């Protein structure tokens, strides 16, 4: 049986980020899936002024879960880069028993009780972080991290 790998790109990217890796994995006998998260990559301009432009992690979690179901993926490996780590957390929380394994590739990883603002504060001084979050000038402030497993 051919094993599925579902690779999820990071924020502001698209499925194109996997174009060099995909043929290498296929050559090893894997079936590779690289969906673009809605509102990102090649779909970004479509959703920029759309009423549903306030897409968040929970929307992307649902998208990936639906992708797994609609494509009949059985026990896939998940790979998440950067922002997609948050998506993987949500998918694993909801359907971890249906996932063979997950690779967080330089990705966000949330533990219980830690939210996104805390992760930003680790890297940036609290005053800077607070100003950026309140002013909305930090790009991640627009992410809605709302699944229960995210903090």
CSV table of C-alpha atoms in Angstrom, one decimal:
chain,number,residue,atom,x,y,z
A,1,UNK,CA,0.0,0.0,0.0
A,2,UNK,CA,1.3,3.4,-1.0
A,3,UNK,CA,1.7,5.7,2.0
A,4,UNK,CA,0.4,9.3,1.9
A,5,UNK,CA,2.3,12.4,2.9
A,6,UNK,CA,0.2,15.6,3.4
A,7,UNK,CA,2.6,18.6,3.4
A,8,UNK,CA,1.2,21.9,4.6
A,9,UNK,CA,3.0,25.1,3.8
A,10,UNK,CA,3.6,28.0,6.1
A,11,UNK,CA,1.9,31.4,6.2
A,12,UNK,CA,1.9,33.6,3.1
A,13,UNK,CA,3.2,30.6,1.0
A,14,UNK,CA,1.4,28.1,-1.2
A,15,UNK,CA,1.7,24.5,-2.3
A,16,UNK,CA,4.6,25.6,-4.6
A,17,UNK,CA,7.0,25.6,-1.6
A,18,UNK,CA,7.0,21.8,-1.9
A,19,UNK,CA,7.9,21.5,-5.6
A,20,UNK,CA,11.5,20.4,-5.0
A,21,UNK,CA,10.7,18.0,-2.2
A,22,UNK,CA,7.7,16.3,-3.9
A,23,UNK,CA,9.5,14.4,-6.7
A,24,UNK,CA,12.1,13.1,-4.1
A,25,UNK,CA,9.3,11.7,-1.9
A,26,UNK,CA,7.4,10.3,-4.9
A,27,UNK,CA,10.7,8.5,-6.0
A,28,UNK,CA,10.7,6.9,-2.6
A,29,UNK,CA,7.2,5.5,-3.2
A,30,UNK,CA,5.1,8.0,-1.3
A,31,UNK,CA,2.0,9.7,-2.6
A,32,UNK,CA,2.4,13.4,-1.9
A,33,UNK,CA,-0.5,15.9,-1.3
A,34,UNK,CA,0.3,19.6,-1.1
A,35,UNK,CA,-2.9,21.6,-0.8
A,36,UNK,CA,-2.8,25.4,-0.6
A,37,UNK,CA,-4.4,26.8,2.5
A,38,UNK,CA,-7.4,28.9,1.6
A,39,UNK,CA,-6.6,32.6,1.6
A,40,UNK,CA,-2.9,32.0,1.1
A,41,UNK,CA,-0.6,31.4,-1.9
A,42,UNK,CA,-2.4,31.4,-5.2
A,43,UNK,CA,-5.8,32.0,-3.4
A,44,UNK,CA,-4.6,35.1,-1.5
A,45,UNK,CA,-5.9,37.6,-4.0
A,46,UNK,CA,-9.2,35.9,-4.3
A,47,UNK,CA,-9.9,36.2,-0.5
A,48,UNK,CA,-8.3,39.6,0.2
A,49,UNK,CA,-11.5,41.6,-0.1
A,50,UNK,CA,-13.9,38.7,0.4
A,51,UNK,CA,-16.4,38.7,3.3
A,52,UNK,CA,-14.7,35.6,4.6
A,53,UNK,CA,-11.2,37.2,4.6
A,54,UNK,CA,-10.9,36.8,8.4
A,55,UNK,CA,-9.7,33.3,8.0
A,56,UNK,CA,-8.0,31.7,11.0
A,57,UNK,CA,-6.3,28.6,12.2
A,58,UNK,CA,-9.7,26.8,12.8
A,59,UNK,CA,-10.7,27.4,9.2
A,60,UNK,CA,-7.4,25.8,8.0
A,61,UNK,CA,-7.8,22.9,10.4
A,62,UNK,CA,-11.2,22.2,9.0
A,63,UNK,CA,-9.9,22.5,5.5
A,64,UNK,CA,-7.1,19.9,6.1
A,65,UNK,CA,-9.5,17.6,7.9
A,66,UNK,CA,-11.9,17.8,5.0
A,67,UNK,CA,-9.1,17.2,2.5
A,68,UNK,CA,-8.1,14.0,4.4
A,69,UNK,CA,-11.7,12.8,4.3
A,70,UNK,CA,-12.5,13.7,0.7
A,71,UNK,CA,-9.3,12.2,-0.6
A,72,UNK,CA,-9.6,9.0,1.4
A,73,UNK,CA,-6.2,9.4,3.1
A,74,UNK,CA,-5.7,6.5,5.5
A,75,UNK,CA,-3.1,7.1,8.2
A,76,UNK,CA,-1.2,9.8,6.4
A,77,UNK,CA,1.9,11.4,7.6
A,78,UNK,CA,1.5,15.2,8.1
A,79,UNK,CA,4.3,17.7,7.5
A,80,UNK,CA,3.7,21.3,8.6
A,81,UNK,CA,6.1,24.2,8.0
A,82,UNK,CA,6.0,27.4,10.1
A,83,UNK,CA,2.4,28.5,10.6
A,84,UNK,CA,1.2,25.1,9.6
A,85,UNK,CA,2.4,23.8,12.9
A,86,UNK,CA,-0.7,25.4,14.5
A,87,UNK,CA,-2.8,23.7,11.8
A,88,UNK,CA,-1.2,20.3,12.6
A,89,UNK,CA,-1.9,20.8,16.3
A,90,UNK,CA,-5.6,21.3,15.6
A,91,UNK,CA,-5.8,18.3,13.2
A,92,UNK,CA,-4.0,16.1,15.6
A,93,UNK,CA,-6.3,17.2,18.4
A,94,UNK,CA,-9.4,16.4,16.3
A,95,UNK,CA,-8.3,13.3,14.5
A,96,UNK,CA,-4.9,12.2,15.8
A,97,UNK,CA,-6.0,8.5,15.9
A,98,UNK,CA,-6.3,8.7,12.1
A,99,UNK,CA,-2.8,10.1,11.6
A,100,UNK,CA,0.3,7.9,11.3
A,101,UNK,CA,2.8,10.6,12.2
A,102,UNK,CA,3.5,14.4,12.2
A,103,UNK,CA,6.6,16.3,11.4
A,104,UNK,CA,6.8,19.9,12.6
A,105,UNK,CA,9.3,21.5,10.2
A,106,UNK,CA,10.6,24.7,11.8
A,107,UNK,CA,6.9,25.1,12.9
A,108,UNK,CA,4.8,26.6,15.6
A,109,UNK,CA,4.1,24.1,18.3
A,110,UNK,CA,1.7,25.0,21.1
A,111,UNK,CA,1.6,23.4,24.5
A,112,UNK,CA,-1.4,23.7,26.9
A,113,UNK,CA,-1.6,27.1,28.5
A,114,UNK,CA,0.7,28.8,26.0
A,115,UNK,CA,-0.9,31.2,23.5
A,116,UNK,CA,0.5,32.9,20.5
A,117,UNK,CA,1.1,36.2,22.2
A,118,UNK,CA,3.3,34.4,24.7
A,119,UNK,CA,5.4,32.9,21.9
A,120,UNK,CA,5.9,36.3,20.4
A,121,UNK,CA,6.9,37.7,23.7
A,122,UNK,CA,9.6,35.1,24.1
A,123,UNK,CA,11.3,36.4,20.9
A,124,UNK,CA,10.5,40.1,21.3
A,125,UNK,CA,10.5,42.4,24.4
A,126,UNK,CA,7.1,42.7,26.0
A,127,UNK,CA,6.7,46.5,25.3
A,128,UNK,CA,7.4,45.9,21.6
A,129,UNK,CA,5.1,43.0,21.5
A,130,UNK,CA,2.3,44.8,23.2
A,131,UNK,CA,2.6,47.8,20.9
A,132,UNK,CA,2.6,45.6,17.8
A,133,UNK,CA,-0.3,43.5,18.9
A,134,UNK,CA,-2.4,46.5,20.0
A,135,UNK,CA,-1.6,48.5,16.8
A,136,UNK,CA,-2.2,45.4,14.6
A,137,UNK,CA,1.1,46.0,12.8
A,138,UNK,CA,2.5,42.6,13.7
A,139,UNK,CA,1.5,40.2,10.8
A,140,UNK,CA,0.6,37.4,13.2
A,141,UNK,CA,-1.9,39.5,15.0
A,142,UNK,CA,-4.3,38.8,12.3
A,143,UNK,CA,-4.2,35.0,12.9
A,144,UNK,CA,-7.1,33.7,14.9
A,145,UNK,CA,-5.8,30.9,17.1
A,146,UNK,CA,-9.1,29.6,18.4
A,147,UNK,CA,-9.0,25.8,18.6
A,148,UNK,CA,-9.0,24.7,22.3
A,149,UNK,CA,-5.7,22.9,21.8
A,150,UNK,CA,-4.0,26.1,20.9
A,151,UNK,CA,-4.0,27.7,24.2
